[in-house]
């Protein structure tokens, strides 16, 4: 049985030595598509404005004119408090006012007689002054009585509690017959009778994770869905972001308020809501799949998977880096104003020479400048060398020809409003039958695609490689098969063949670790 198994295992090892089929990549064309980025969170509906209704008068509630859920207009009667004490006070102050007015009239009459008598020298000057003072005191008494009467009228009016705003009664805290206290006389703030709110405007208070809060700002549109109307989304906008974070289950979140018009009254306070805040949208963005994006950390591994020679790939990266760095400097506003003294600024002549950059863009060369000279300028610039005034002028002209580093079809970020999105990546592009690395800058990104700000054209195709886990698994499989082929399958005896000199008889090798030949 052993003689049969050993050849079979040797055949298995020989099969393991065969090369694993190379990974196949997928070329995907750059496409124009809509990209929408949103932040999702859960919240609840709240009134935009809530008013606590209290009574300035103290006493027993005689009438409750409204019920919870009732719509009321401004000034409508809500609650009536016992009026007996305020009514008595009003009658008393009214009588005191009448007395004060009579005393004032009497003082004026006496003052007129005193004046006539003083003119005829019938009374002394001191007696005349006393009459004048009596008039002033009577006038002041009238004013005090008038104020007391007006205050009594106000207290009488306060027994009728009326709606301060037009809205809806959302809660009722008292009932008829209950004795309430006034906030003006109670240090506890008085009794809250009702709560009412204007439900024509409502808010949704939601908690947004701190990792997403940087994308949210006031004024962004939001879509709100409630369980009561799952097929009817409501549109609102972000009102504000509260500055104080809240922590729940070791997760830091920030409250965000979203204001919604509720003219039809469908949204009720307390409803649970699902919120989707639209933080960015491009309707016609030049986009690539996220699977095609590579970083500096994995670009070398991707090049190996694609079978690109390491020396050739290093040269590609140097040229791509040089174009990227020069384009960034040319895009800076201060770049154009920092021209060397006496440096010419040639313009490309119609019908002049052109060249194709490493990222696939065709640019016009300045008059008298050849493609090898341009490549030498790029290499010199990338290696840290100092460019002459003429070379700097050529570099500036090339950057202007490339549009300041922006690729055709890329969408400029409006006003920096989405500065938090995107980044710098590397993609592999098929240029003339050769796969080359290209630096790109991305903008908005969703789970599948990223907006291309610069670096690609609409006619390009990017390379999508297998996932990193698949590449790693296949690499480990190759290494394991190579280990089996070199060291032998565990549990199987290995044989060593010794070269036989010419003319000598071949001697069978003995199995290593054995004590004898086969039985």
Coordinates of C-alpha atoms in Angstrom, one line a residue:
X1 CA 0.0 0.0 0.0
X2 CA 2.9 2.4 0.8
X3 CA 4.3 2.0 -2.7
X4 CA 1.0 3.1 -4.2
X5 CA 0.5 6.1 -1.9
X6 CA 3.9 7.6 -2.4
X7 CA 3.7 8.1 -6.2
X8 CA 0.2 9.6 -5.7
X9 CA 1.5 12.1 -3.2
X10 CA 4.4 13.0 -5.5
X11 CA 1.9 13.7 -8.3
X12 CA 0.0 16.0 -5.9
X13 CA 3.2 17.9 -5.0
X14 CA 4.1 18.2 -8.7
X15 CA 0.6 19.6 -9.3
X16 CA 1.2 22.2 -6.5
X17 CA 4.4 23.4 -8.3
X18 CA 2.3 24.6 -11.2
X19 CA 1.9 28.4 -11.3
X20 CA -1.4 29.8 -10.0
X21 CA -3.2 31.6 -12.8
X22 CA -2.5 35.4 -12.6
X23 CA -5.1 37.7 -11.2
X24 CA -7.4 39.2 -13.8
X25 CA -8.2 42.9 -13.5
X26 CA -11.3 44.7 -14.7
X27 CA -11.1 47.9 -16.8
X28 CA -14.0 50.2 -16.0
X29 CA -14.6 53.4 -18.0
X30 CA -14.8 56.7 -16.1
X31 CA -18.5 57.8 -16.2
X32 CA -20.6 60.8 -15.5
X33 CA -23.2 60.1 -12.8
X34 CA -25.0 61.6 -9.9
X35 CA -23.4 61.3 -6.5
X36 CA -25.3 62.0 -3.3
X37 CA -23.8 62.0 0.2
X38 CA -26.1 62.0 3.2
X39 CA -25.9 61.6 6.9
X40 CA -28.6 59.4 8.5
X41 CA -29.8 59.6 12.1
X42 CA -32.9 59.0 14.2
X43 CA -34.8 61.7 16.2
X44 CA -38.2 62.8 17.3
X45 CA -40.6 65.6 16.4
X46 CA -40.8 68.6 18.7
X47 CA -42.8 71.8 18.4
X48 CA -40.8 74.8 17.1
X49 CA -42.2 77.0 19.8
X50 CA -43.7 75.9 23.1
X51 CA -45.4 78.4 25.5
X52 CA -46.2 77.7 29.1
X53 CA -49.4 79.5 30.0
X54 CA -49.7 80.8 33.6
X55 CA -52.2 83.0 35.3
X56 CA -51.1 86.3 37.0
X57 CA -54.2 85.9 39.2
X58 CA -54.4 83.5 42.2
X59 CA -57.5 81.6 43.2
X60 CA -59.9 78.9 42.2
X61 CA -60.4 78.0 38.5
X62 CA -64.0 78.6 37.6
X63 CA -63.9 77.7 33.9
X64 CA -61.7 75.6 31.5
X65 CA -62.6 76.8 28.1
X66 CA -60.3 74.6 26.0
X67 CA -59.2 70.9 25.8
X68 CA -56.0 69.3 24.8
X69 CA -55.5 69.2 21.0
X70 CA -57.8 72.2 20.4
X71 CA -56.6 74.9 18.0
X72 CA -57.0 78.4 19.4
X73 CA -56.4 81.9 18.1
X74 CA -54.5 84.7 19.7
X75 CA -56.5 86.3 22.5
X76 CA -59.0 83.5 22.9
X77 CA -60.2 82.7 26.4
X78 CA -58.5 79.7 27.9
X79 CA -59.1 79.7 31.7
X80 CA -61.2 81.9 34.0
X81 CA -60.1 82.4 37.6
X82 CA -62.3 83.4 40.6
X83 CA -62.9 87.2 40.2
X84 CA -64.4 88.0 43.6
X85 CA -61.3 89.4 45.3
X86 CA -60.1 91.4 42.2
X87 CA -63.6 92.7 41.6
X88 CA -63.9 94.0 45.2
X89 CA -60.5 95.6 45.0
X90 CA -61.5 97.3 41.8
X91 CA -64.6 98.7 43.4
X92 CA -62.7 99.9 46.4
X93 CA -60.0 101.7 44.3
X94 CA -62.7 103.2 42.1
X95 CA -64.4 104.8 45.2
X96 CA -61.0 106.0 46.4
X97 CA -60.4 107.6 43.1
X98 CA -63.8 109.5 43.3
X99 CA -62.9 110.7 46.8
X100 CA -59.5 111.9 45.6
X101 CA -61.0 113.8 42.7
X102 CA -63.5 115.5 45.1
X103 CA -60.7 116.5 47.4
X104 CA -58.8 117.9 44.5
X105 CA -61.8 120.0 43.4
X106 CA -62.3 121.3 46.9
X107 CA -58.6 122.2 47.2
X108 CA -58.7 124.1 44.0
X109 CA -61.8 126.1 45.1
X110 CA -60.1 127.0 48.4
X111 CA -57.0 128.0 46.5
X112 CA -59.0 130.4 44.3
X113 CA -60.6 132.1 47.4
X114 CA -57.2 132.2 49.1
X115 CA -55.7 134.0 46.1
X116 CA -58.5 136.7 46.2
X117 CA -58.1 137.2 49.9
X118 CA -54.3 137.4 49.6
X119 CA -54.6 140.1 46.9
X120 CA -56.9 142.1 49.3
X121 CA -54.4 141.5 52.1
X122 CA -57.1 139.7 54.1
X123 CA -54.8 136.7 54.8
X124 CA -51.1 136.3 55.3
X125 CA -48.7 135.0 52.7
X126 CA -48.2 131.8 54.7
X127 CA -51.9 131.0 54.7
X128 CA -51.9 131.5 50.9
X129 CA -49.0 129.1 50.5
X130 CA -50.8 126.5 52.6
X131 CA -53.7 126.6 50.2
X132 CA -51.4 126.2 47.2
X133 CA -49.7 123.2 48.9
X134 CA -53.1 121.6 49.6
X135 CA -53.9 121.8 45.9
X136 CA -50.6 120.0 45.1
X137 CA -51.3 117.3 47.7
X138 CA -54.8 116.7 46.3
X139 CA -53.5 116.4 42.8
X140 CA -51.0 113.8 43.9
X141 CA -53.7 111.9 45.7
X142 CA -55.7 111.8 42.5
X143 CA -52.7 110.3 40.6
X144 CA -52.2 107.7 43.3
X145 CA -55.8 106.7 43.3
X146 CA -55.9 106.6 39.5
X147 CA -52.9 104.2 39.4
X148 CA -54.4 102.0 42.1
X149 CA -57.6 101.9 40.1
X150 CA -55.7 101.0 36.9
X151 CA -53.8 98.2 38.7
X152 CA -57.1 96.8 40.1
X153 CA -58.5 96.7 36.5
X154 CA -55.4 94.9 35.3
X155 CA -55.8 92.3 38.1
X156 CA -59.4 92.0 37.2
X157 CA -58.5 91.4 33.6
X158 CA -55.8 88.8 34.6
X159 CA -58.5 86.5 35.9
X160 CA -59.3 85.8 32.3
X161 CA -56.3 83.8 30.9
X162 CA -56.1 84.3 27.1
X163 CA -54.0 82.6 24.5
X164 CA -50.7 84.5 24.0
X165 CA -50.2 83.0 20.5
X166 CA -52.2 81.2 17.9
X167 CA -51.6 77.5 18.2
X168 CA -52.6 74.2 19.6
X169 CA -53.1 73.1 23.2
X170 CA -50.6 70.3 23.6
X171 CA -51.1 69.7 27.4
X172 CA -53.4 70.7 30.2
X173 CA -52.1 70.6 33.8
X174 CA -55.1 71.8 35.8
X175 CA -58.8 71.2 36.0
X176 CA -61.8 73.2 37.1
X177 CA -62.0 73.8 40.8
X178 CA -58.3 73.7 41.4
X179 CA -56.7 76.6 43.3
X180 CA -53.7 78.0 41.5
X181 CA -50.9 80.4 42.6
X182 CA -49.7 83.4 40.7
X183 CA -46.0 83.6 39.6
X184 CA -45.9 87.2 40.9
X185 CA -46.7 86.1 44.4
X186 CA -45.2 82.6 44.5
X187 CA -41.5 82.1 44.8
X188 CA -41.9 78.7 43.0
X189 CA -42.9 80.4 39.8
X190 CA -46.6 79.8 39.9
X191 CA -48.8 77.1 38.4
X192 CA -48.5 76.1 34.8
X193 CA -52.0 75.9 33.5
X194 CA -51.5 74.8 29.9
X195 CA -48.8 74.3 27.3
X196 CA -49.5 75.4 23.7
X197 CA -47.5 75.4 20.5
X198 CA -47.6 76.6 17.0
X199 CA -47.5 73.3 15.1
X200 CA -47.3 75.0 11.7
X201 CA -43.6 74.8 12.2
X202 CA -42.0 71.8 13.9
X203 CA -38.5 70.6 14.7
X204 CA -36.9 67.2 14.6
X205 CA -34.2 66.9 17.2
X206 CA -31.7 64.2 16.1
X207 CA -28.3 63.0 17.4
X208 CA -25.5 62.9 14.8
X209 CA -22.4 60.9 15.4
X210 CA -19.2 63.0 15.9
X211 CA -17.6 61.4 12.9
X212 CA -20.3 62.9 10.7
X213 CA -21.0 66.2 12.4
X214 CA -18.2 67.9 10.4
X215 CA -20.2 67.4 7.2
X216 CA -23.4 69.0 8.6
X217 CA -24.0 72.8 8.6
X218 CA -27.0 75.0 9.0
X219 CA -29.1 75.4 5.9
X220 CA -28.6 71.9 4.5
X221 CA -31.7 70.2 3.2
X222 CA -33.0 67.2 5.1
X223 CA -35.6 64.5 4.4
X224 CA -37.7 63.3 7.3
X225 CA -39.8 60.1 7.4
X226 CA -42.1 59.1 10.3
X227 CA -43.6 55.7 10.9
X228 CA -47.1 57.1 10.6
X229 CA -46.5 58.1 6.9
X230 CA -43.7 55.8 5.7
X231 CA -44.2 56.7 2.0
X232 CA -44.5 60.4 2.5
X233 CA -41.2 62.1 3.3
X234 CA -41.2 65.6 4.7
X235 CA -38.6 68.2 3.6
X236 CA -36.9 70.5 6.0
X237 CA -33.6 72.2 6.6
X238 CA -30.9 72.1 9.3
X239 CA -31.7 74.9 11.8
X240 CA -28.7 74.7 14.0
X241 CA -26.1 72.3 15.6
X242 CA -26.0 72.5 19.3
X243 CA -22.5 73.1 20.7
X244 CA -22.7 70.7 23.6
X245 CA -22.2 67.0 22.8
X246 CA -24.2 64.2 24.4
X247 CA -22.7 60.8 25.2
X248 CA -24.7 57.6 25.1
X249 CA -23.2 54.1 25.5
X250 CA -19.7 55.6 25.0
X251 CA -20.7 57.2 21.7
X252 CA -20.4 60.9 21.4
X253 CA -23.1 62.6 19.4
X254 CA -24.2 66.2 18.7
X255 CA -27.8 67.4 18.7
X256 CA -29.0 68.7 15.4
X257 CA -32.3 70.6 15.0
X258 CA -34.2 70.4 11.7
X259 CA -37.1 72.7 11.0
X260 CA -40.0 71.5 8.9
X261 CA -43.2 73.3 7.7
X262 CA -46.2 71.4 9.0
X263 CA -49.1 73.3 7.3
X264 CA -51.3 70.2 7.0
X265 CA -50.7 69.2 10.7
X266 CA -49.6 65.7 9.9
X267 CA -46.5 65.8 12.2
X268 CA -47.3 65.5 15.8
X269 CA -45.0 66.2 18.8
X270 CA -43.3 63.0 20.0
X271 CA -43.3 61.1 16.7
X272 CA -40.2 59.1 16.0
X273 CA -38.5 60.2 12.8
X274 CA -35.7 58.9 10.5
X275 CA -33.6 61.8 9.2
X276 CA -31.4 61.9 6.1
X277 CA -29.4 65.1 5.8
X278 CA -28.2 65.8 2.3
X279 CA -24.6 67.0 2.9
X280 CA -23.5 67.0 -0.8
X281 CA -24.8 66.2 -4.2
X282 CA -23.4 66.3 -7.8
X283 CA -25.8 65.6 -10.6
X284 CA -23.2 65.2 -13.3
X285 CA -19.9 64.3 -11.7
X286 CA -17.0 62.5 -13.4
X287 CA -16.8 59.5 -11.2
X288 CA -14.8 56.3 -10.7
X289 CA -15.5 53.2 -8.5
X290 CA -14.1 53.4 -5.0
X291 CA -12.6 49.9 -5.6
X292 CA -10.2 51.5 -8.1
X293 CA -8.7 54.0 -5.6
X294 CA -5.2 53.2 -4.3
X295 CA -3.1 54.9 -1.6
X296 CA 0.6 55.2 -1.2
X297 CA 0.6 52.2 1.1
X298 CA -0.9 49.7 -1.3
X299 CA 0.0 51.0 -4.7
X300 CA 3.2 49.0 -4.9
X301 CA 1.4 45.8 -4.1
X302 CA -1.2 46.6 -6.7
X303 CA 1.6 47.2 -9.3
X304 CA 3.0 43.7 -8.4
X305 CA -0.4 42.1 -8.9
X306 CA -0.7 43.8 -12.3
X307 CA 2.7 42.5 -13.3
X308 CA 4.4 45.9 -13.7
X309 CA 8.2 45.8 -13.5
X310 CA 9.4 47.5 -10.3
X311 CA 11.9 49.7 -12.2
X312 CA 9.4 50.8 -14.8
X313 CA 6.8 51.4 -12.1
X314 CA 9.2 53.6 -10.1
X315 CA 9.8 55.7 -13.2
X316 CA 6.0 56.0 -13.8
X317 CA 5.5 57.2 -10.2
X318 CA 8.3 59.8 -10.4
X319 CA 6.7 61.3 -13.5
X320 CA 3.3 61.2 -12.0
X321 CA 4.5 62.8 -8.8
X322 CA 6.3 65.5 -10.7
X323 CA 3.2 66.4 -12.7
X324 CA 1.1 66.4 -9.6
X325 CA 3.4 68.6 -7.5
X326 CA 4.0 71.1 -10.3
X327 CA 0.3 71.3 -11.0
X328 CA -0.4 72.1 -7.4
X329 CA 2.1 74.9 -7.3
X330 CA 0.8 76.3 -10.5
X331 CA -2.7 76.3 -9.1
X332 CA -1.8 78.5 -6.1
X333 CA -2.8 82.1 -6.6
X334 CA 0.6 83.4 -5.6
X335 CA 2.3 81.3 -8.2
X336 CA 1.5 83.6 -11.2
X337 CA 2.6 86.7 -9.3
X338 CA 6.0 85.2 -8.3
X339 CA 7.6 85.2 -11.7
X340 CA 11.4 85.6 -11.8
X341 CA 12.7 88.9 -13.0
X342 CA 13.0 89.0 -16.8
X343 CA 11.4 85.5 -17.3
X344 CA 9.4 85.3 -20.5
X345 CA 6.0 83.9 -20.6
X346 CA 5.6 82.2 -24.0
X347 CA 2.2 81.3 -25.3
X348 CA 1.7 78.1 -27.4
X349 CA 1.7 78.8 -31.0
X350 CA -1.2 77.5 -33.1
X351 CA -0.4 74.2 -34.7
X352 CA 2.7 73.8 -32.5
X353 CA 4.1 70.6 -30.9
X354 CA 2.2 68.7 -28.3
X355 CA 2.9 66.0 -25.8
X356 CA 0.9 63.6 -23.6
X357 CA 1.3 63.8 -19.9
X358 CA 1.5 60.7 -17.7
X359 CA -2.1 61.2 -16.7
X360 CA -3.2 61.1 -20.3
X361 CA -3.8 64.8 -21.1
X362 CA -2.5 66.3 -24.3
X363 CA -1.0 69.7 -23.9
X364 CA 0.6 72.2 -26.3
X365 CA 4.3 72.9 -25.9
X366 CA 5.7 76.4 -26.0
X367 CA 7.5 77.4 -29.3
X368 CA 10.9 75.9 -29.6
X369 CA 10.4 73.4 -26.7
X370 CA 10.5 69.7 -27.4
X371 CA 9.1 66.8 -25.5
X372 CA 12.5 65.5 -24.2
X373 CA 13.2 69.0 -22.9
X374 CA 9.9 69.0 -21.0
X375 CA 10.5 65.6 -19.5
X376 CA 14.0 66.7 -18.4
X377 CA 12.4 69.8 -16.7
X378 CA 10.0 67.5 -14.9
X379 CA 12.8 65.2 -13.7
X380 CA 14.9 68.2 -12.6
X381 CA 11.9 69.7 -10.8
X382 CA 11.1 66.4 -9.1
X383 CA 14.7 65.7 -8.0
X384 CA 14.9 69.0 -6.2
X385 CA 17.1 70.8 -8.8
X386 CA 16.9 74.5 -9.4
X387 CA 15.2 75.6 -12.5
X388 CA 16.5 78.4 -14.6
X389 CA 14.3 81.4 -15.4
X390 CA 13.5 80.0 -18.8
X391 CA 12.7 76.6 -17.4
X392 CA 10.4 78.1 -14.8
X393 CA 8.6 80.0 -17.6
X394 CA 8.2 76.8 -19.6
X395 CA 6.8 75.1 -16.5
X396 CA 4.3 77.8 -15.8
X397 CA 3.1 77.7 -19.5
X398 CA 2.7 73.9 -19.3
X399 CA 0.7 74.2 -16.1
X400 CA -1.6 76.8 -17.7
X401 CA -2.0 74.4 -20.7
X402 CA -3.0 71.7 -18.2
X403 CA -5.6 74.0 -16.6
X404 CA -3.9 74.4 -13.3
X405 CA -3.9 70.7 -12.6
X406 CA -7.6 70.1 -13.3
X407 CA -8.7 67.4 -15.6
X408 CA -11.4 68.0 -18.2
X409 CA -14.8 67.1 -16.9
X410 CA -14.0 67.6 -13.2
X411 CA -16.4 69.7 -11.2
X412 CA -15.0 72.5 -9.1
X413 CA -16.0 72.6 -5.5
X414 CA -18.4 75.4 -5.0
X415 CA -17.0 77.9 -2.5
X416 CA -15.2 75.3 -0.5
X417 CA -18.5 74.2 1.0
X418 CA -17.5 70.5 0.8
X419 CA -13.9 70.9 1.9
X420 CA -14.2 67.9 4.2
X421 CA -14.8 65.5 1.4
X422 CA -12.3 63.7 -0.9
X423 CA -8.6 63.2 -0.9
X424 CA -5.6 62.3 -3.0
X425 CA -5.5 58.8 -4.5
X426 CA -3.8 56.8 -7.2
X427 CA -5.6 54.9 -9.9
X428 CA -4.3 52.7 -12.6
X429 CA -5.3 53.7 -16.1
X430 CA -4.9 52.0 -19.5
X431 CA -2.9 54.4 -21.7
X432 CA -2.2 53.2 -25.2
X433 CA -2.2 49.5 -24.1
X434 CA 0.0 50.2 -21.0
X435 CA -1.3 50.4 -17.5
X436 CA 0.1 53.5 -15.8
X437 CA -0.5 55.0 -12.3
X438 CA -2.2 58.4 -12.2
X439 CA -2.7 60.8 -9.3
X440 CA -6.2 62.0 -8.9
X441 CA -8.1 64.2 -6.4
X442 CA -11.5 63.2 -5.4
X443 CA -14.5 65.1 -4.1
X444 CA -17.8 63.8 -3.0
X445 CA -17.9 60.1 -2.3
X446 CA -20.6 57.6 -1.5
X447 CA -20.3 53.9 -0.8
X448 CA -19.6 53.0 -4.4
X449 CA -18.3 55.9 -6.4
X450 CA -16.1 59.0 -5.9
X451 CA -16.2 62.3 -7.8
X452 CA -13.0 63.1 -9.7
X453 CA -11.9 66.6 -9.2
X454 CA -8.7 66.4 -11.3
X455 CA -6.4 63.8 -12.9
X456 CA -8.8 61.9 -15.3
X457 CA -10.7 62.5 -18.5
X458 CA -14.1 61.2 -19.4
X459 CA -12.5 58.9 -22.0
X460 CA -10.3 57.1 -19.5
X461 CA -10.7 53.6 -18.1
X462 CA -9.5 52.7 -14.6
X463 CA -8.4 49.3 -13.4
X464 CA -10.2 47.5 -10.6
X465 CA -8.2 44.8 -8.9
X466 CA -9.4 42.0 -6.7
X467 CA -9.9 42.8 -3.1
X468 CA -6.9 43.0 -0.8
X469 CA -8.0 39.9 1.1
X470 CA -8.2 37.9 -2.1
X471 CA -4.8 39.0 -3.2
X472 CA -3.4 38.2 0.2
X473 CA -5.1 34.8 0.3
X474 CA -3.7 33.9 -3.2
X475 CA -0.2 35.0 -2.2
X476 CA -0.4 32.9 0.9
X477 CA -1.6 29.9 -1.2
X478 CA 1.4 30.3 -3.5
X479 CA 3.8 30.5 -0.6
X480 CA 2.2 27.4 1.0
X481 CA 2.4 25.4 -2.2
X482 CA 6.0 26.5 -2.7
X483 CA 6.8 25.3 0.9
X484 CA 5.1 22.0 0.2
X485 CA 7.1 21.5 -3.0
X486 CA 10.4 22.3 -1.4
X487 CA 10.0 20.6 2.0
X488 CA 7.6 17.9 1.2
X489 CA 4.1 17.1 2.3
X490 CA 3.9 16.6 6.1
X491 CA 3.9 12.9 7.0
X492 CA 5.5 11.8 3.7
X493 CA 9.1 10.5 3.4
X494 CA 11.4 12.4 1.1
X495 CA 14.0 10.9 -1.2
X496 CA 17.3 12.4 -2.3
X497 CA 18.7 11.6 -5.7
X498 CA 22.5 11.6 -5.8
X499 CA 24.0 12.5 -9.2
X500 CA 25.6 9.4 -10.8
X501 CA 29.0 9.8 -12.4
X502 CA 29.2 9.0 -16.1
X503 CA 29.6 5.3 -16.7
X504 CA 28.7 4.4 -13.1
X505 CA 25.6 2.4 -12.2
X506 CA 22.8 4.3 -10.6
X507 CA 22.3 3.4 -7.0
X508 CA 18.8 3.8 -5.6
X509 CA 18.6 6.3 -2.8
X510 CA 17.5 5.0 0.5
X511 CA 14.6 6.8 2.1
X512 CA 15.8 9.4 4.6
X513 CA 15.1 8.5 8.2
X514 CA 14.4 4.8 7.3
X515 CA 16.3 1.7 8.5
X516 CA 15.9 -0.4 5.4
X517 CA 14.4 -0.8 2.0
X518 CA 10.9 -1.6 1.2
X519 CA 9.8 -5.0 2.4

